């Protein structure tokens, strides 16, 4: 149950990398999120309060046709350190291809880790520490601390066919 005045922010930067029909959003820009049949039984979340827990002010609808996964990955890490996400702990939910790409892009190149090669299992949960550094020219650079990676649930690659 939400006891800390937290809410769920819909960020377009977390949209799935695919353009398949099942990777599109049906929520209009800034629209109110309503519970679906599976959201009506979430313990501790009364149906009448569901929509009030979801902040859609940054939701811009479907990803643009000229958008790419790389653009959205870079936007996401920028969002994490912006006023859009004004918390010390961010819980990001997305698809396995997004997160494999996230690890490929933001883990140091010299680091070998299963997350760069295998997708997170469905429902998988991983904790990481993401850092931001501002270079002398003002450019921001982001990196996952490799020592911070903790598999909380599921892991990587276990859902692939043998």
Coordinates of C-alpha atoms in Angstrom, one line a residue:
X1 CA 0.0 0.0 0.0
X2 CA 1.2 3.5 -0.8
X3 CA 2.1 5.1 2.5
X4 CA 4.6 7.7 1.3
X5 CA 2.7 9.8 -1.2
X6 CA 4.5 8.2 -4.1
X7 CA 2.9 7.8 -7.4
X8 CA 3.5 6.0 -10.7
X9 CA 4.9 8.3 -13.5
X10 CA 4.3 7.3 -17.1
X11 CA 7.4 8.2 -19.0
X12 CA 7.4 7.8 -22.8
X13 CA 11.1 7.1 -22.6
X14 CA 10.3 3.6 -21.2
X15 CA 8.2 2.5 -24.1
X16 CA 9.2 -0.8 -25.7
X17 CA 11.8 -0.7 -28.4
X18 CA 9.6 -2.6 -30.9
X19 CA 6.9 -1.1 -33.2
X20 CA 4.8 -4.3 -33.1
X21 CA 1.1 -3.7 -32.4
X22 CA 1.4 -5.0 -28.9
X23 CA 4.1 -2.5 -28.2
X24 CA 1.9 0.5 -28.7
X25 CA 0.1 2.5 -26.0
X26 CA -3.6 3.0 -26.1
X27 CA -3.5 5.8 -23.5
X28 CA -3.8 9.2 -25.2
X29 CA -1.2 11.9 -24.3
X30 CA -1.8 13.1 -20.7
X31 CA -4.9 10.9 -20.6
X32 CA -6.2 9.4 -17.3
X33 CA -5.2 5.8 -16.7
X34 CA -8.1 3.6 -15.8
X35 CA -7.8 0.1 -14.2
X36 CA -8.1 -2.9 -16.4
X37 CA -9.7 -6.2 -15.2
X38 CA -6.4 -7.3 -13.7
X39 CA -5.8 -4.0 -11.8
X40 CA -9.1 -4.3 -9.9
X41 CA -7.7 -6.9 -7.5
X42 CA -4.4 -5.3 -6.5
X43 CA -4.1 -5.7 -2.7
X44 CA -4.2 -2.3 -0.9
X45 CA -5.2 -0.3 -4.0
X46 CA -8.9 0.5 -4.0
X47 CA -10.2 0.7 -7.6
X48 CA -11.6 4.2 -7.0
X49 CA -8.0 5.4 -6.1
X50 CA -6.2 3.7 -8.9
X51 CA -6.3 6.5 -11.5
X52 CA -5.1 9.0 -8.8
X53 CA -1.9 7.0 -8.3
X54 CA -0.8 7.4 -11.9
X55 CA 0.8 10.7 -13.0
X56 CA 0.4 11.0 -16.8
X57 CA 1.6 14.6 -17.1
X58 CA 4.8 13.5 -19.0
X59 CA 3.0 10.9 -21.1
X60 CA 3.0 12.0 -24.7
X61 CA 1.2 9.0 -26.2
X62 CA 2.8 6.6 -28.6
X63 CA 6.5 6.9 -29.5
X64 CA 7.1 8.9 -32.6
X65 CA 7.8 7.0 -35.9
X66 CA 11.3 8.6 -36.0
X67 CA 12.0 7.6 -32.4
X68 CA 14.5 4.8 -31.7
X69 CA 15.4 2.7 -28.7
X70 CA 18.7 4.5 -28.4
X71 CA 16.9 7.9 -28.3
X72 CA 14.5 6.6 -25.6
X73 CA 17.2 4.9 -23.5
X74 CA 19.2 8.2 -23.4
X75 CA 16.0 10.1 -22.6
X76 CA 15.2 7.7 -19.8
X77 CA 18.6 8.1 -18.0
X78 CA 18.2 11.9 -18.5
X79 CA 14.7 11.6 -17.0
X80 CA 16.0 9.7 -13.9
X81 CA 18.2 12.7 -13.0
X82 CA 15.7 15.4 -13.9
X83 CA 12.8 16.9 -11.9
X84 CA 10.5 14.3 -13.6
X85 CA 11.9 11.7 -11.1
X86 CA 12.6 13.6 -7.9
X87 CA 13.3 10.6 -5.8
X88 CA 16.4 8.7 -4.7
X89 CA 14.9 5.4 -5.7
X90 CA 13.3 4.8 -9.1
X91 CA 11.4 1.7 -10.0
X92 CA 11.3 1.3 -13.8
X93 CA 9.1 -1.2 -15.4
X94 CA 9.5 -2.2 -19.0
X95 CA 10.2 -5.0 -21.5
X96 CA 13.2 -7.3 -21.6
X97 CA 14.7 -6.0 -24.8
X98 CA 14.6 -2.4 -23.3
X99 CA 16.6 -3.6 -20.3
X100 CA 19.1 -5.7 -22.2
X101 CA 19.8 -2.6 -24.3
X102 CA 20.0 -0.5 -21.1
X103 CA 22.7 -2.8 -19.8
X104 CA 24.6 -2.9 -23.1
X105 CA 24.6 0.9 -23.4
X106 CA 25.3 1.9 -19.8
X107 CA 27.5 -0.8 -18.4
X108 CA 31.2 0.0 -19.1
X109 CA 32.4 -1.6 -22.3
X110 CA 35.1 -3.4 -20.5
X111 CA 32.6 -5.2 -18.2
X112 CA 31.3 -8.6 -19.2
X113 CA 27.9 -9.3 -17.7
X114 CA 25.1 -11.7 -18.6
X115 CA 22.7 -8.8 -18.8
X116 CA 24.4 -7.6 -22.0
X117 CA 23.7 -10.9 -23.8
X118 CA 20.5 -12.3 -22.2
X119 CA 17.2 -10.7 -21.6
X120 CA 15.6 -10.4 -18.2
X121 CA 13.0 -13.1 -17.6
X122 CA 9.3 -12.0 -17.6
X123 CA 8.6 -10.3 -14.3
X124 CA 12.3 -10.3 -13.5
X125 CA 13.6 -7.6 -11.2
X126 CA 17.1 -6.2 -10.9
X127 CA 18.6 -3.4 -8.8
X128 CA 21.3 -1.1 -10.1
X129 CA 23.0 2.1 -9.2
X130 CA 23.0 4.6 -12.1
X131 CA 25.5 7.4 -12.0
X132 CA 25.6 10.8 -13.8
X133 CA 28.7 12.8 -14.5
X134 CA 28.9 16.2 -16.2
X135 CA 32.0 16.6 -18.4
X136 CA 33.9 19.8 -18.7
X137 CA 32.0 20.6 -21.9
X138 CA 28.7 20.3 -20.1
X139 CA 27.8 16.9 -21.7
X140 CA 26.2 14.5 -19.3
X141 CA 27.4 10.9 -19.2
X142 CA 25.6 8.0 -17.5
X143 CA 26.9 4.6 -16.3
X144 CA 25.7 1.7 -14.3
X145 CA 28.0 0.7 -11.4
X146 CA 28.8 -2.9 -12.3
X147 CA 29.2 -3.8 -8.6
X148 CA 25.7 -2.6 -7.8
X149 CA 23.8 -5.1 -10.0
X150 CA 21.6 -7.3 -7.8
X151 CA 19.2 -9.8 -9.2
X152 CA 16.1 -9.5 -6.9
X153 CA 13.9 -11.9 -8.8
X154 CA 14.1 -14.2 -11.9
X155 CA 17.4 -13.4 -13.5
X156 CA 18.6 -13.4 -17.1
X157 CA 18.1 -15.8 -20.0
X158 CA 16.1 -18.5 -18.2
X159 CA 13.1 -18.0 -20.5
X160 CA 14.9 -18.7 -23.7
X161 CA 14.3 -22.0 -25.6
X162 CA 16.9 -24.7 -25.0

